[in-house]
Amino acid sequence: MNQTNRAPYFFIAPAVILFLVFTAYPILASLYLSFQRYEGGSYSFVGLANYSRLMGDSIFWTALSNTFIIFIFQVPIMLILAMILASVLNSQLLKLKGFFRVSFFLPAVTSLVAYSLLFSVMLQDNGLFNELLSYIGIGPIPWLSDATWAKVSIIMAMTWRWTGYNMIIFLAALQNIPEEMYEAASIDGAGKIRQFFSITIPNLKPIILFAGILSTIGTLQLFDEPFNLTSGGPGNATMTLGLYIYENGFEYFDFSYGSAVAYVVVVLVAVLSFVQFKFTGDKS
Amino acid sequence: MKQKTKTQVMFGKVGMYVLLGIFLVISIFPFYWMLVGSTNSSDKMFTSPPTLSFGGQFMENLINLDNTVGIGRVLFNSLFVSGTYVVLALIVSSTAAYAFAKFDFKGRNVIFTILILSMMIPYQATLIPLFQMMSAYGLLNTYFALIAPQLCYPFAIFLMRQNFLAFPSELLESARLDGAGEFKIFLKIVLPSMKPALAATSIFLFMYQWNNFMWPLVAIRTQDMYTFPVALSTLSGVSYTDYGQMMMGISIATVPIMIFFLVLQRHFISGMLGSAVK
C-alpha cells in the first residue's frame, strides 16, 4: 500500500518539474524583471518606472488600441459565423456533414506563418483579391498599405483561419443537446429561429464562454499574423502588444520594458476572462 | 398547411447548401491558389485575369527555395524537433494525467488547477526569461532549447485526463491485488487501451510544435537551425520577393500537415469534441 501512496508523485514529477522550470519560474521572473532596469551592466530595482514609462509611450497605446479594435471586431464575427455553421452542420436534413466539417476545419491546420504569408501575397495591391474585386467593380483596395484596411486584412485572415476551429467546438456542444428538446419545442409551435434563441443559445452558454476566452487569449497574444502579414505597418497601424513585446525584447534588447508590456497582456487576459465569466457563466 | 411546410423545408435546404457552398469555396480556394502559385513564376501571381491553372515552374521554384533556405536541413529540423517533442511530451502528459485521474493524493486538485490556469497566461510572459535562461546556460540555438520549454503542455494533460477518467478503476484494483506494480499497471494495462486518446493528443502536440513560431524565432540564431516557420518568414524580402519560391515554401509547410490531418481527422475531431464537451 505504501507504494500506492508514493506512486502518483512519481507520475506527476516530470510534468511538475518541467512546469516549475519552464513555466512558473519564467512567469515570476518576468514580473520581477518588469520592476527592474538594466543600467551600467547590471539590473537594479526601479519600482513602477517601466509601467509609468508605458503610460507616456504612444506606440504602446497604439498597440493596445489596435489589439482591442481587432479583438472587438474579429472575435464576435468569428464566433457568430462559427455558431451559424455549426447549427447548419448539426441539421438532420443535411448530407455530406463529415465532408463539410473537415473542409471548414482545414484552415485551422495550417501554420500561422504559412497562412499569413499566403494572405500577404493575395492582398498585394495588384494581387488576387483586388483582381477578383475588380470584376464586381470594386477597388482596388489598399489592403496592406492603408492603416484601416491593414487591420481589416488581419481580421479577415484571422477569421479565415479560426472560424472552423470554433465551429467544431460548438458542434460538439450542439450534439449534446437532446433532440427531444427541439421536438418538444416544435410541437409547441416554435419555429427554427425561435428554437435557435431559446434552446440552442442557452445550452451553448458554457461553450460560448470557453470559445470566447480561448479567442481572447489568442487575440491578445497576436503576433505571427502582424509579423508576417504587415510587419506591424503601415506606420504602427497593425502593431500589437505581442509584436511590441518582441520588438522591445529582441530588437532593442530592453528586457525589462518588454516584460512590463507582457504583464499588461497578463492583466488584460485575466480581466477580460473575468468579465466574460461574469457575463456568460452565471451558473458555474 | 402541409404543402407550405414542404416548400419551407425545400427552401431551408437550398439555403443551407448555398451557405455551406460559399464557405467551402472560401475555405478551400486559398489552398488551391497556393498550389497553383508554387508551380508558376513570381509575376504570374499578379496577372489580369488571375492565373488559376498550374504552370511548369515547379522544379525551378523548389530549387530556388532550396538555394535560399536549404530545404532538406530545415525539414529535418522541423521533423526532428516535432517528432521528439511529441514522444517526450506524450510521456510527460500521459503519466501526469493518469495520476490526476486515478489517484487520490495530497495536493492533487491544487496542482491540477494551477496547471490548467497556467493555460490562461500568455506565452509571451515567459518569453524573455526563457531566452535569458537559455542564454545563461549556453543553450540558445540548440535542439534542447526548441524542445524542452513546452514539454509540460497543460492542454495535453487535460485531454489525456478526460480519457483516463473513463478507465474502469476496478481493473486497476484487481491488478493491484494480483501484485502488479503501479508502473507495470500503467504500461501494460492502462496505456494499451488509450491508443485513440494518445493518437488524438499526439496530433495536437505535433501540430503545436510543427507550427510554433515565436519561440524558435527568438531561440534560433543560425540558418542551419531554422525550423520551417522561421525559414518561411525570412522569405519575404525587403526589396524583392520571389513569390513563386514563397508559394512553394508555403505549400511544403502546408501540404504534409494537411495530409496528416486528413488521414487522422477522425481522431482529431473526436479529440476536440471530447475536450470541448466536458
Coordinates of C-alpha atoms in Angstrom, one line a residue:
Chain A
M1 CA 0.0 0.0 0.0
N2 CA 2.9 2.2 0.7
Q3 CA 3.8 2.1 -3.0
T4 CA 0.4 3.3 -4.0
N5 CA 0.8 6.3 -1.8
R6 CA 4.1 7.4 -3.5
A7 CA 3.3 6.3 -7.0
P8 CA 1.2 9.4 -8.0
Y9 CA 4.1 11.7 -7.1
F10 CA 6.4 9.7 -9.5
F11 CA 3.8 10.0 -12.2
I12 CA 3.4 13.8 -11.9
A13 CA 7.0 14.5 -11.2
P14 CA 8.2 15.1 -14.8
A15 CA 5.3 17.4 -15.6
V16 CA 5.7 19.3 -12.3
I17 CA 9.4 19.8 -12.6
L18 CA 9.2 20.9 -16.2
F19 CA 6.3 23.2 -15.3
L20 CA 8.3 24.8 -12.5
V21 CA 11.4 25.4 -14.6
F22 CA 9.9 26.4 -17.9
T23 CA 6.6 28.0 -17.0
A24 CA 6.3 29.0 -13.3
Y25 CA 9.8 30.4 -13.0
P26 CA 9.7 32.5 -16.2
I27 CA 6.3 33.9 -15.3
L28 CA 7.5 35.1 -12.0
A29 CA 10.9 36.2 -13.4
S30 CA 9.1 38.2 -16.0
L31 CA 7.1 40.0 -13.3
Y32 CA 10.3 40.7 -11.3
L33 CA 12.1 41.9 -14.4
S34 CA 9.3 44.4 -15.1
F35 CA 10.3 46.2 -11.9
Q36 CA 13.9 46.5 -12.9
R37 CA 16.1 48.3 -15.3
Y38 CA 19.4 47.5 -16.9
E39 CA 21.9 50.2 -16.2
G40 CA 25.7 50.2 -16.3
G41 CA 26.0 46.5 -16.8
S42 CA 23.6 45.3 -14.1
Y43 CA 19.9 45.3 -13.1
S44 CA 18.6 47.5 -10.4
F45 CA 15.1 47.8 -8.9
V46 CA 13.2 50.7 -10.2
G47 CA 9.7 50.0 -8.9
L48 CA 7.0 51.0 -11.3
A49 CA 9.2 53.1 -13.6
N50 CA 8.7 50.8 -16.6
Y51 CA 5.0 51.0 -16.1
S52 CA 4.9 54.7 -15.8
R53 CA 7.1 54.9 -19.0
L54 CA 4.3 52.8 -20.7
M55 CA 1.8 55.5 -19.8
G56 CA 3.6 58.0 -21.9
D57 CA 4.5 55.7 -24.7
S58 CA 2.4 56.4 -27.8
I59 CA 3.5 53.2 -29.5
F60 CA 2.2 51.2 -26.6
W61 CA -1.1 52.9 -26.7
T62 CA -1.3 52.4 -30.4
A63 CA -0.5 48.7 -29.9
L64 CA -3.2 48.5 -27.2
S65 CA -5.9 50.1 -29.2
N66 CA -5.0 48.1 -32.3
T67 CA -5.3 44.9 -30.3
F68 CA -8.6 46.0 -29.0
I69 CA -10.0 47.0 -32.3
I70 CA -9.0 43.7 -33.8
F71 CA -10.5 41.9 -30.7
I72 CA -13.8 43.7 -30.7
F73 CA -14.5 43.1 -34.4
Q74 CA -12.8 39.8 -35.0
V75 CA -14.0 37.7 -32.1
P76 CA -17.7 38.3 -32.3
I77 CA -17.7 38.0 -36.1
M78 CA -15.9 34.7 -35.9
L79 CA -18.0 33.3 -33.1
I80 CA -21.3 34.2 -34.8
L81 CA -20.1 32.7 -38.1
A82 CA -18.9 29.6 -36.3
M83 CA -22.2 29.2 -34.5
I84 CA -24.3 29.6 -37.7
L85 CA -22.1 27.0 -39.5
A86 CA -22.3 24.6 -36.5
S87 CA -26.1 24.8 -36.3
V88 CA -26.4 24.2 -40.1
L89 CA -24.0 21.3 -39.9
N90 CA -26.0 19.9 -36.9
S91 CA -29.2 19.8 -39.0
Q92 CA -30.8 16.4 -39.5
L93 CA -31.6 17.2 -43.1
L94 CA -28.0 17.7 -44.3
K95 CA -25.9 15.3 -46.2
L96 CA -22.1 15.3 -46.5
K97 CA -21.7 16.5 -43.0
G98 CA -18.3 14.9 -42.5
F99 CA -17.0 16.4 -45.7
F100 CA -18.1 20.0 -44.8
R101 CA -16.8 19.6 -41.2
V102 CA -13.3 18.6 -42.4
S103 CA -13.2 21.2 -45.1
F104 CA -14.1 24.1 -42.8
F105 CA -11.6 22.9 -40.2
L106 CA -8.8 22.7 -42.8
P107 CA -7.6 26.4 -42.5
A108 CA -7.0 25.7 -38.7
V109 CA -4.5 23.1 -39.6
T110 CA -2.1 25.4 -41.4
S111 CA 0.7 27.2 -39.7
L112 CA 0.1 30.8 -38.7
V113 CA 3.2 31.8 -40.6
A114 CA 2.2 30.0 -43.8
Y115 CA -1.3 31.4 -44.0
S116 CA -0.2 34.9 -43.1
L117 CA 2.3 34.8 -46.0
L118 CA -0.4 33.4 -48.3
F119 CA -2.7 36.2 -47.4
S120 CA 0.1 38.8 -47.8
V121 CA 0.5 37.6 -51.4
M122 CA -3.2 37.6 -52.1
L123 CA -3.7 41.1 -50.6
Q124 CA -1.0 42.9 -52.6
D125 CA -2.2 46.0 -54.5
N126 CA -2.2 44.1 -57.8
G127 CA -2.9 40.7 -56.1
L128 CA -5.7 38.2 -56.4
F129 CA -8.2 39.9 -54.0
N130 CA -8.2 43.2 -55.9
E131 CA -8.2 41.3 -59.2
L132 CA -11.4 39.4 -58.2
L133 CA -13.0 42.5 -56.7
S134 CA -12.4 44.4 -59.9
Y135 CA -14.9 42.0 -61.7
I136 CA -17.7 43.3 -59.5
G137 CA -16.5 46.9 -59.9
I138 CA -14.8 47.4 -56.5
G139 CA -11.4 48.6 -55.7
P140 CA -8.5 48.4 -55.9
I141 CA -8.4 48.4 -52.1
P142 CA -5.0 49.2 -50.5
W143 CA -5.3 46.2 -48.2
L144 CA -1.8 46.3 -46.7
S145 CA -0.8 49.9 -47.2
D146 CA -3.7 51.7 -45.6
A147 CA -4.0 52.0 -41.8
T148 CA -7.6 50.9 -41.7
W149 CA -7.5 48.3 -44.4
A150 CA -4.4 46.7 -42.9
K151 CA -6.5 46.0 -39.7
V152 CA -9.3 44.7 -41.9
S153 CA -6.8 42.4 -43.6
I154 CA -5.7 41.0 -40.3
I155 CA -9.3 40.5 -39.1
M156 CA -10.2 38.7 -42.4
A157 CA -7.2 36.5 -42.2
M158 CA -7.8 35.5 -38.6
T159 CA -11.5 34.8 -39.3
W160 CA -10.5 32.6 -42.2
R161 CA -8.0 30.7 -40.0
W162 CA -10.1 30.2 -36.9
T163 CA -13.8 30.0 -37.7
G164 CA -13.8 26.3 -38.5
Y165 CA -11.9 25.6 -35.3
N166 CA -14.6 27.3 -33.2
M167 CA -17.3 25.7 -35.3
I168 CA -16.0 22.2 -34.2
I169 CA -16.1 23.3 -30.6
F170 CA -19.7 24.5 -31.0
L171 CA -20.7 21.4 -32.9
A172 CA -19.5 19.2 -30.1
A173 CA -21.8 21.1 -27.7
L174 CA -24.7 21.0 -30.1
Q175 CA -24.5 17.3 -30.3
N176 CA -25.0 17.1 -26.6
I177 CA -28.3 18.9 -26.7
P178 CA -31.0 16.2 -26.6
E179 CA -33.1 16.1 -29.8
E180 CA -36.2 15.8 -27.7
M181 CA -35.9 19.4 -26.6
Y182 CA -36.2 20.5 -30.2
E183 CA -39.1 18.1 -30.9
A184 CA -41.0 19.3 -27.8
A185 CA -40.4 22.9 -29.0
S186 CA -41.7 22.3 -32.5
I187 CA -44.8 20.6 -31.1
D188 CA -45.4 23.7 -29.1
G189 CA -45.1 25.6 -32.4
A190 CA -41.7 27.2 -32.0
G191 CA -40.0 27.9 -35.4
K192 CA -36.4 27.2 -36.2
I193 CA -35.3 30.8 -35.4
R194 CA -37.2 30.7 -32.1
Q195 CA -35.6 27.3 -31.3
F196 CA -32.1 28.7 -32.0
F197 CA -32.6 31.5 -29.5
S198 CA -34.5 29.7 -26.8
I199 CA -32.8 26.2 -26.9
T200 CA -29.5 26.4 -28.8
I201 CA -28.0 29.6 -27.4
P202 CA -28.9 28.9 -23.7
N203 CA -27.5 25.4 -23.9
L204 CA -24.3 26.7 -25.6
K205 CA -23.6 29.3 -23.0
P206 CA -20.7 27.5 -21.3
I207 CA -19.1 26.6 -24.6
I208 CA -19.5 30.2 -25.9
L209 CA -17.7 31.2 -22.8
F210 CA -15.0 28.6 -23.4
A211 CA -14.5 29.7 -27.0
G212 CA -14.7 33.3 -26.1
I213 CA -11.9 33.0 -23.6
L214 CA -9.7 31.0 -25.9
S215 CA -10.2 33.6 -28.6
T216 CA -9.5 36.4 -26.2
I217 CA -6.2 34.9 -25.1
G218 CA -5.3 34.2 -28.7
T219 CA -6.1 37.8 -29.9
L220 CA -4.3 39.5 -27.0
Q221 CA -1.2 37.4 -27.9
L222 CA -1.5 38.2 -31.6
F223 CA 2.0 38.0 -33.1
D224 CA 2.5 35.7 -36.1
E225 CA 0.0 37.4 -38.3
P226 CA 1.1 41.1 -38.0
F227 CA 4.7 40.0 -38.0
N228 CA 4.4 38.2 -41.3
L229 CA 1.4 39.9 -42.9
T230 CA 2.0 43.6 -42.3
S231 CA 5.2 43.8 -40.1
G232 CA 3.1 45.9 -37.8
G233 CA 2.6 48.5 -40.5
P234 CA 1.8 50.8 -42.2
G235 CA 3.3 53.0 -39.6
N236 CA 2.2 51.2 -36.5
A237 CA -1.3 50.6 -37.7
T238 CA -1.1 46.9 -37.0
M239 CA 1.4 47.0 -34.2
T240 CA 0.1 44.6 -31.5
L241 CA 1.1 44.0 -27.9
G242 CA 2.7 40.7 -28.9
L243 CA 4.7 42.4 -31.6
Y244 CA 5.7 45.2 -29.3
I245 CA 7.0 42.7 -26.7
Y246 CA 9.1 41.1 -29.3
E247 CA 10.5 44.4 -30.6
N248 CA 11.4 45.6 -27.1
G249 CA 12.9 42.3 -26.1
F250 CA 14.7 41.2 -29.2
E251 CA 15.3 44.2 -31.4
Y252 CA 16.1 46.8 -28.7
F253 CA 17.1 44.2 -26.1
D254 CA 15.2 46.1 -23.4
F255 CA 14.1 43.0 -21.5
S256 CA 12.6 44.9 -18.5
Y257 CA 10.4 47.1 -20.6
G258 CA 9.3 44.2 -22.8
S259 CA 8.4 42.3 -19.6
A260 CA 6.3 45.2 -18.4
V261 CA 4.3 45.1 -21.7
A262 CA 4.0 41.3 -21.3
Y263 CA 2.5 41.9 -17.9
V264 CA 0.0 44.3 -19.3
V265 CA -1.1 41.4 -21.5
V266 CA -1.3 39.1 -18.5
V267 CA -3.5 41.5 -16.6
L268 CA -5.7 42.1 -19.7
V269 CA -6.3 38.4 -20.2
A270 CA -7.2 38.0 -16.5
V271 CA -9.6 40.9 -16.6
L272 CA -11.3 40.1 -19.8
S273 CA -11.7 36.4 -18.9
F274 CA -13.2 37.5 -15.6
V275 CA -15.6 39.8 -17.4
Q276 CA -16.6 37.0 -19.8
F277 CA -17.2 34.7 -16.8
K278 CA -19.5 37.3 -15.3
F279 CA -21.5 37.9 -18.5
T280 CA -21.8 34.3 -19.8
G281 CA -21.3 31.9 -17.0
D282 CA -24.0 32.9 -14.5
K283 CA -24.2 29.4 -13.1
S284 CA -20.8 27.9 -12.6
Chain B
M1 CA -50.7 23.8 -44.5
K2 CA -48.7 20.6 -45.1
Q3 CA -47.8 21.9 -48.6
K4 CA -46.3 25.1 -47.1
T5 CA -44.1 23.3 -44.7
K6 CA -42.7 21.2 -47.5
T7 CA -41.7 24.2 -49.6
Q8 CA -40.3 25.8 -46.5
V9 CA -38.1 22.7 -45.9
M10 CA -37.0 22.9 -49.5
F11 CA -36.0 26.5 -49.2
G12 CA -34.3 25.8 -46.0
K13 CA -32.3 23.0 -47.5
V14 CA -31.3 25.0 -50.6
G15 CA -30.3 28.0 -48.4
M16 CA -28.2 25.7 -46.2
Y17 CA -26.3 24.3 -49.2
V18 CA -25.7 27.7 -50.7
L19 CA -24.3 29.0 -47.4
L20 CA -22.1 25.9 -47.0
G21 CA -21.0 26.1 -50.6
I22 CA -19.9 29.7 -50.2
F23 CA -17.9 28.8 -47.1
L24 CA -16.5 25.8 -48.8
V25 CA -15.1 27.9 -51.6
I26 CA -13.7 30.5 -49.1
S27 CA -12.1 27.7 -47.0
I28 CA -10.6 25.7 -49.8
F29 CA -9.8 28.2 -52.6
P30 CA -6.7 29.8 -51.0
F31 CA -5.1 26.3 -50.7
Y32 CA -5.7 25.7 -54.4
W33 CA -4.3 29.1 -55.3
M34 CA -1.2 28.3 -53.1
L35 CA -0.6 25.1 -55.1
V36 CA -1.1 26.9 -58.4
G37 CA 1.4 29.6 -57.2
S38 CA 4.0 27.0 -56.4
T39 CA 4.1 25.9 -60.0
N40 CA 4.2 29.3 -61.5
S41 CA 6.7 32.2 -61.7
S42 CA 6.6 35.1 -59.4
D43 CA 4.9 37.5 -61.8
K44 CA 2.1 35.0 -62.6
M45 CA 0.6 35.8 -59.2
F46 CA -0.3 39.3 -60.3
T47 CA -1.7 38.9 -63.7
S48 CA -5.1 40.1 -65.0
P49 CA -7.0 37.9 -65.4
P50 CA -5.6 35.9 -62.5
T51 CA -3.6 32.8 -63.1
L52 CA -5.7 29.9 -61.9
S53 CA -4.0 26.9 -63.7
F54 CA -0.9 25.1 -62.9
G55 CA 2.3 26.1 -64.6
G56 CA 5.7 24.5 -65.3
Q57 CA 7.9 26.2 -62.7
F58 CA 7.5 23.5 -60.0
M59 CA 11.2 22.3 -60.1
E60 CA 12.6 25.8 -60.6
N61 CA 10.7 27.1 -57.5
L62 CA 11.8 24.1 -55.5
I63 CA 15.4 24.6 -56.5
N64 CA 15.3 28.3 -55.8
L65 CA 13.7 27.7 -52.4
D66 CA 16.4 25.1 -51.6
N67 CA 19.1 27.6 -52.5
T68 CA 17.6 30.2 -50.2
V69 CA 16.8 28.2 -47.1
G70 CA 18.2 24.7 -47.6
I71 CA 15.0 22.8 -47.6
G72 CA 16.4 19.4 -46.5
R73 CA 18.0 20.8 -43.4
V74 CA 15.0 22.9 -42.5
L75 CA 12.6 20.0 -42.9
F76 CA 14.8 17.7 -40.9
N77 CA 15.0 20.3 -38.1
S78 CA 11.2 20.7 -38.0
L79 CA 10.5 16.9 -38.2
F80 CA 13.2 16.1 -35.7
V81 CA 12.0 18.7 -33.2
S82 CA 8.3 18.0 -33.6
G83 CA 8.8 14.2 -33.5
T84 CA 11.0 14.2 -30.4
Y85 CA 8.7 16.7 -28.8
V86 CA 5.6 14.5 -29.4
V87 CA 7.2 11.4 -27.9
L88 CA 8.5 13.2 -24.8
A89 CA 5.5 15.4 -24.2
L90 CA 3.2 12.4 -24.6
I91 CA 5.2 10.6 -21.8
V92 CA 5.1 13.7 -19.6
S93 CA 1.4 14.4 -20.1
S94 CA 0.1 10.8 -20.0
T95 CA 1.8 10.0 -16.7
A96 CA 0.7 13.2 -15.1
A97 CA -2.9 12.8 -16.5
Y98 CA -3.1 9.3 -15.2
A99 CA -2.1 10.4 -11.7
F100 CA -4.6 13.2 -11.7
A101 CA -7.4 10.9 -13.0
K102 CA -6.8 7.7 -11.0
F103 CA -5.0 8.6 -7.7
D104 CA -6.2 10.5 -4.7
F105 CA -3.2 12.3 -3.3
K106 CA -2.4 15.3 -1.3
G107 CA -2.2 18.5 -3.5
R108 CA -3.9 16.8 -6.5
N109 CA -6.6 19.4 -7.0
V110 CA -4.3 22.4 -6.3
I111 CA -1.6 21.2 -8.7
F112 CA -4.1 20.4 -11.4
T113 CA -5.9 23.7 -11.1
I114 CA -2.6 25.6 -11.3
L115 CA -1.6 23.7 -14.5
I116 CA -5.0 24.4 -16.1
L117 CA -5.0 28.1 -15.0
S118 CA -1.5 28.5 -16.5
M119 CA -3.0 28.0 -19.9
M120 CA -4.5 31.4 -19.5
I121 CA -1.1 33.0 -19.0
P122 CA 0.0 34.4 -22.4
Y123 CA 3.1 32.6 -23.7
Q124 CA 4.8 36.0 -24.2
A125 CA 5.1 36.5 -20.5
T126 CA 7.6 33.6 -20.4
L127 CA 9.4 34.5 -23.5
I128 CA 12.1 36.9 -22.2
P129 CA 13.1 34.9 -19.0
L130 CA 13.2 31.7 -21.1
F131 CA 15.5 33.4 -23.5
Q132 CA 17.7 34.7 -20.7
M133 CA 17.7 31.2 -19.1
M134 CA 18.8 29.5 -22.3
S135 CA 21.3 32.2 -23.0
A136 CA 22.9 31.9 -19.5
Y137 CA 23.4 28.2 -19.9
G138 CA 24.6 28.4 -23.5
L139 CA 21.6 26.6 -24.8
L140 CA 20.4 29.0 -27.4
N141 CA 20.4 27.7 -30.9
T142 CA 20.2 24.0 -29.8
Y143 CA 17.5 21.4 -30.3
F144 CA 17.2 21.3 -26.5
A145 CA 16.1 24.9 -26.5
L146 CA 13.5 24.2 -29.2
I147 CA 12.1 21.1 -27.5
A148 CA 12.3 21.4 -23.7
P149 CA 10.3 24.6 -22.7
Q150 CA 6.9 23.3 -23.8
L151 CA 7.2 19.7 -22.8
C152 CA 4.7 20.2 -20.0
Y153 CA 1.7 21.2 -22.1
P154 CA -1.3 21.5 -19.8
F155 CA -3.8 21.1 -22.6
A156 CA -2.4 17.6 -23.4
I157 CA -2.6 16.7 -19.7
F158 CA -6.2 17.9 -19.7
L159 CA -7.1 15.9 -22.8
M160 CA -5.5 12.7 -21.5
R161 CA -7.0 13.1 -18.1
Q162 CA -10.5 13.2 -19.7
N163 CA -9.8 9.8 -21.2
F164 CA -8.2 8.2 -18.2
L165 CA -11.3 9.2 -16.1
A166 CA -13.3 6.9 -18.2
F167 CA -11.0 3.9 -17.5
P168 CA -12.6 1.4 -15.0
S169 CA -10.9 1.7 -11.6
E170 CA -11.9 -1.9 -10.8
L171 CA -9.4 -3.2 -13.3
L172 CA -6.7 -1.2 -11.5
E173 CA -7.8 -2.7 -8.2
S174 CA -7.7 -6.2 -9.4
A175 CA -4.3 -5.8 -11.0
R176 CA -3.0 -4.4 -7.6
L177 CA -4.5 -7.4 -5.8
D178 CA -2.5 -9.6 -8.2
G179 CA 0.6 -7.8 -7.0
A180 CA 1.4 -5.8 -10.1
G181 CA 3.5 -2.6 -9.6
E182 CA 2.0 0.8 -10.4
F183 CA 4.2 1.4 -13.4
K184 CA 3.6 -2.0 -14.8
I185 CA -0.2 -1.5 -14.4
F186 CA 0.1 1.8 -16.2
L187 CA 2.3 0.4 -19.1
K188 CA 0.7 -3.0 -19.5
I189 CA -3.0 -2.4 -18.7
V190 CA -3.9 1.2 -18.9
L191 CA -1.9 2.6 -21.9
P192 CA -2.8 -0.1 -24.4
S193 CA -6.4 0.8 -24.1
M194 CA -5.6 4.5 -24.6
K195 CA -4.5 4.3 -28.2
P196 CA -7.2 6.6 -29.6
A197 CA -6.6 9.2 -26.9
L198 CA -2.8 9.0 -27.4
A199 CA -3.3 9.4 -31.1
A200 CA -5.5 12.5 -30.6
T201 CA -3.2 14.1 -28.2
S202 CA -0.1 13.4 -30.3
I203 CA -1.8 15.1 -33.3
F204 CA -2.3 18.2 -31.1
L205 CA 1.2 18.1 -29.8
F206 CA 2.7 17.6 -33.3
M207 CA 0.7 20.5 -34.9
Y208 CA 1.5 22.8 -32.0
Q209 CA 5.3 22.2 -32.4
W210 CA 5.3 22.0 -36.2
N211 CA 3.6 25.4 -36.4
N212 CA 5.4 27.0 -33.4
F213 CA 7.0 30.3 -34.5
M214 CA 7.7 32.9 -31.8
W215 CA 10.0 30.9 -29.6
P216 CA 12.0 29.4 -32.4
L217 CA 12.4 32.8 -33.9
V218 CA 13.9 34.0 -30.6
A219 CA 15.9 30.9 -29.7
I220 CA 17.5 30.2 -33.1
R221 CA 20.5 32.2 -34.3
T222 CA 21.8 30.4 -37.4
Q223 CA 20.2 29.3 -40.6
D224 CA 21.2 25.7 -40.2
M225 CA 18.9 25.5 -37.1
Y226 CA 15.9 27.1 -38.6
T227 CA 12.6 25.4 -38.3
F228 CA 10.2 25.6 -41.2
P229 CA 8.1 28.5 -40.0
V230 CA 11.2 30.6 -39.2
A231 CA 12.7 29.8 -42.6
L232 CA 9.4 30.7 -44.3
S233 CA 9.2 34.1 -42.6
T234 CA 12.6 35.0 -43.9
L235 CA 11.3 34.6 -47.5
S236 CA 9.6 37.9 -47.8
G237 CA 12.5 40.1 -48.7
V238 CA 12.6 43.9 -48.2
S239 CA 13.3 44.8 -51.8
Y240 CA 12.5 41.8 -53.9
T241 CA 10.4 38.8 -53.0
D242 CA 10.3 35.7 -55.2
Y243 CA 6.7 34.8 -54.8
G244 CA 6.9 31.5 -56.7
Q245 CA 9.5 30.3 -54.3
M246 CA 7.5 31.6 -51.4
M247 CA 4.4 29.8 -52.5
M248 CA 6.5 26.6 -52.9
G249 CA 7.6 27.1 -49.3
I250 CA 4.1 27.7 -48.0
S251 CA 2.9 24.6 -49.9
I252 CA 5.6 22.5 -48.4
A253 CA 4.7 23.8 -44.9
T254 CA 1.0 23.1 -45.5
V255 CA 0.5 20.0 -47.6
P256 CA 2.1 17.4 -45.4
I257 CA 0.3 18.6 -42.3
M258 CA -2.9 18.7 -44.3
I259 CA -2.5 15.1 -45.4
F260 CA -1.6 14.2 -41.9
F261 CA -4.8 15.8 -40.7
L262 CA -6.9 14.3 -43.4
V263 CA -5.7 10.8 -42.6
L264 CA -6.2 11.2 -38.9
Q265 CA -9.1 13.6 -38.9
R266 CA -11.5 11.2 -37.2
H267 CA -9.2 11.0 -34.1
F268 CA -8.5 14.7 -34.3
I269 CA -12.1 15.8 -34.4
S270 CA -13.2 13.3 -31.7
G271 CA -10.3 14.6 -29.6
M272 CA -11.6 18.1 -29.9
L273 CA -15.2 17.1 -29.4
G274 CA -14.2 15.2 -26.3
S275 CA -12.3 18.1 -24.8
A276 CA -14.9 20.6 -25.5
V277 CA -17.8 18.6 -24.1
K278 CA -16.5 18.1 -20.6

